[in-house]
Structure formats: C-alpha cells, structure tokens
Amino acid sequence: MSVVFEEAAPALSDRELNAVVQLVYQRSGITLHDGKRALITARLQKRLKAGGFRSFAAYLRFVEQDASGQELVQLLDAIATNHTSFFREPQHFDFLREQIVPEWLGRPDRGPIELWSAACSTGEEPYTILMTLLDALPAADAGRVRLLASDLSTKALATARAGVYRLDRVQDLPPAILRRHFERGLGEQEGLARVRPALRERVTFEQRNLLEIGAMGRPFDVIFCRNVMIYFDRAVQQRVVAALERHLAPGGYLFISHSEGLNGVTHGLQWVAPAVYRRRLT
Ligand SMILES: C[S@@+](CC[C@H](N)C(=O)[O-])C[C@H]1O[C@@H](n2cnc3c(N)ncnc32)[C@H](O)[C@@H]1O
C-alpha cells in the first residue's frame, strides 16, 4: 500500500511578511498591521497553490517581475477586505434623498448629475445610491444621473457588474425596494437575487486605484469614498482626500464612513453632517 503525504503549506518568514506589507502599501496604500499575519498567510497560500509556487519568496519574486501586473492584482484581491452591504450607514442615503435631491431639483442648469462610488467593492453601495435616486427623482431628472463605480479589486468588480447576490444579503431590504429593483432567481438560480438590468446598465464600472486618480473628465456632484480610508495611514489619506477634493464640483459632496475622520488631514471642505463634507460653492 502506498501512502501519499500532503506537502506542508509553506510558512511566511518575517522577511517575506515585511516584503508583502511593503508591496501592498506601495501599490494600494493599505497598511497591514502586525496582527494580520495569519490572515495574510492563509490568503496568500491560496495564490501560491494556484500558481504552483513552493515558497513565499518565489511567489513574491514572481509578483515583482510580472510585467503584466496580473498577479499583483490577484495578490491585492486576496488581501483587501471587501465587506459591504446594501444601505450600509443608512443616514447617508437619507441625506442624499432629503438634502441633496431637493437642491438638484432647484438647480436651473438641468445638466447631468455626476456621482462616483470610489471604492465600490461588490456593488452594494453604488446600487443603493442609484435605487435611492431613482426612487426620489422625477423620471425626467432620473435620466440625468450618471454613476461611476470603481474599485481596485477586479474580483469585487466582477461581482458588482453581475449584480447577483445571495438572498440573505438582500432579505432585510424593504419589500417595495426588493420588488422594484431586484429579480428573484428561479431553478438553478434559486436562492439568488439579481439587480434589474435597468439599474445595472446605468452604472459604469471601472478598475481604479485611489492612489493613482488621474484626470476623470468631469467634476462630480457626489463622491462616496467610504470604509477604505480606514486602511490608509495619514499620508495616504491626505493624498486621497486632496485628489477627491480636486474632483468635486463646487458645492459637491464627499461621503466618508462614520468610522473614519478627516482629523489631521488638510483640506478645504466644509463639514455639513456626520461623515459628509462639501466643497464650497465658490
Ligand atoms: C470595505 S470595502 C468598502 C465598500 C463600500 N465603500 C462600503 O462602504 O461598504 C473597501 C474597498 O476598498 C477597496 N480598495 C482598497 N484599496 C484601494 C485603493 N487603493 N483604490 C481603490 N480601491 C481600494 C477594496 O478593494 C474594497 O473593495
């Protein structure tokens, strides 16, 4: 009888851990703390297995030399936390509906309304923004809404584009919203809900790194950048907030998370509500 021994998974040395921490920081701005060792090891071991690498050192050499940048994207995908939910921090969507929408309706220009969900993860945030606006705006004005949703993670973006979620992710939504904006899976799709095409088709999904925000082509009336700056140190927060501020239209709004703050970050925005800032009109 032959016995097959499974090879032990490679361990992550201090030096390799340090190399991962540096790489992730330089490319995504995310600061990985000491306590994350077990998580990093577990998540990257899957990448080592997928690529047939026998050690972390060999894997990291490959990532650094891979001119396509594909494996770096996979590494960051494996490390980043994509946790999100529909109507997360619901006060923000009340603010959008009750404070911002009436301003837009009173605006004489009637041009496009530009919004950006800048770390959209698997799509719950941009779809919530759109549901809120489509339900609050008269049909003629709903047609003016343009929503860009971006994230660093290609894996999260693929889920966002598909707009398919397990029923337990949507079951707490008000029944009227569920009926209006989702279709229920049948047969093989049982247990799933899909965002209706009318909604999906209105979002433009793009992979974008908050560290490399270049020209965006237009200013934004609203930017959501929530639950990502919490992973950044002050220097990266400063850089990201300065870039987002530049991309806000005069009078435009920036939403951050209630668990984040701009203390210690220099900016010219006005605080208008908890975790909501506004660029001055002039
Ligand atoms: C915890 S999720 C937040 C999702 C959503 N904004 C919310 O509040 O529910 C954080 C997201 O930030 C993304 N992320 C991390 N670093 C990034 C970067 N440098 N540029 C763009 N997105 C980044 C991650 O991929 C992840 O999807």
Coordinates of C-alpha atoms and ligand atoms in Angstrom, one line a residue, residues 27-30 76-77 80-86 88-89 117-126 150-154 156 208-212 224-232 236 240 257, ligand 1:
R27 CA 0.6 49.7 -4.6
S28 CA -2.7 50.1 -2.7
G29 CA -2.0 52.4 0.2
I30 CA -3.3 49.7 2.6
L76 CA -4.3 42.7 -3.7
D77 CA -7.6 41.0 -4.4
A80 CA -8.2 43.6 0.6
T81 CA -11.3 43.5 2.7
N82 CA -14.4 43.8 0.5
H83 CA -17.0 43.7 3.3
T84 CA -20.0 45.9 2.4
S85 CA -23.8 45.8 2.4
F86 CA -26.9 47.4 0.9
R88 CA -24.8 50.5 4.8
E89 CA -24.8 53.6 7.1
S117 CA -18.6 55.4 -5.7
A118 CA -14.9 55.4 -5.4
A119 CA -14.3 52.1 -3.5
C120 CA -17.5 50.3 -4.6
S121 CA -16.4 46.7 -3.6
T122 CA -19.0 44.2 -4.8
G123 CA -21.6 46.9 -5.9
E124 CA -24.0 47.2 -2.9
E125 CA -23.0 50.9 -2.4
P126 CA -23.4 52.1 -6.0
S150 CA -14.7 51.9 -9.2
D151 CA -12.5 49.7 -7.1
L152 CA -9.0 48.3 -7.0
S153 CA -10.3 44.7 -6.9
T154 CA -11.1 43.1 -10.2
A156 CA -15.1 42.6 -6.4
R208 CA -9.3 52.4 -10.5
N209 CA -6.6 52.8 -7.8
L210 CA -7.3 55.6 -5.3
L211 CA -3.5 56.2 -5.3
E212 CA -3.5 56.9 -9.0
F224 CA -18.8 58.2 -1.9
C225 CA -15.4 57.0 -0.5
R226 CA -16.4 55.0 2.5
N227 CA -14.7 52.3 4.6
V228 CA -11.5 52.3 2.7
M229 CA -9.5 55.3 4.2
I230 CA -9.7 53.3 7.5
Y231 CA -7.0 51.0 5.9
F232 CA -4.8 54.0 5.0
V236 CA -2.2 58.2 2.1
V240 CA -6.5 60.6 -1.5
S257 CA -17.6 56.4 6.7
Ligands
LIG1 C1 -14.5 47.6 3.0 S1 -14.8 47.9 1.3 C2 -15.9 49.3 1.3 C3 -17.0 49.2 0.3 C4 -18.0 50.3 0.4 N1 -17.5 51.6 0.0 C5 -18.7 50.4 1.7 O1 -18.5 51.3 2.5 O2 -19.4 49.4 2.1 C6 -13.2 48.6 0.8 C7 -12.9 48.5 -0.6 O3 -11.8 49.4 -0.9 C8 -11.1 48.8 -2.0 N2 -9.7 49.4 -2.0 C9 -8.7 49.2 -1.2 N3 -7.6 49.9 -1.5 C10 -8.0 50.6 -2.6 C11 -7.3 51.5 -3.5 N4 -6.1 51.9 -3.3 N5 -8.0 52.0 -4.6 C12 -9.3 51.6 -4.8 N6 -10.0 50.8 -4.0 C13 -9.3 50.3 -3.0 C14 -11.1 47.3 -1.7 O4 -10.8 46.5 -2.8 C15 -12.5 47.1 -1.1 O5 -13.4 46.7 -2.1

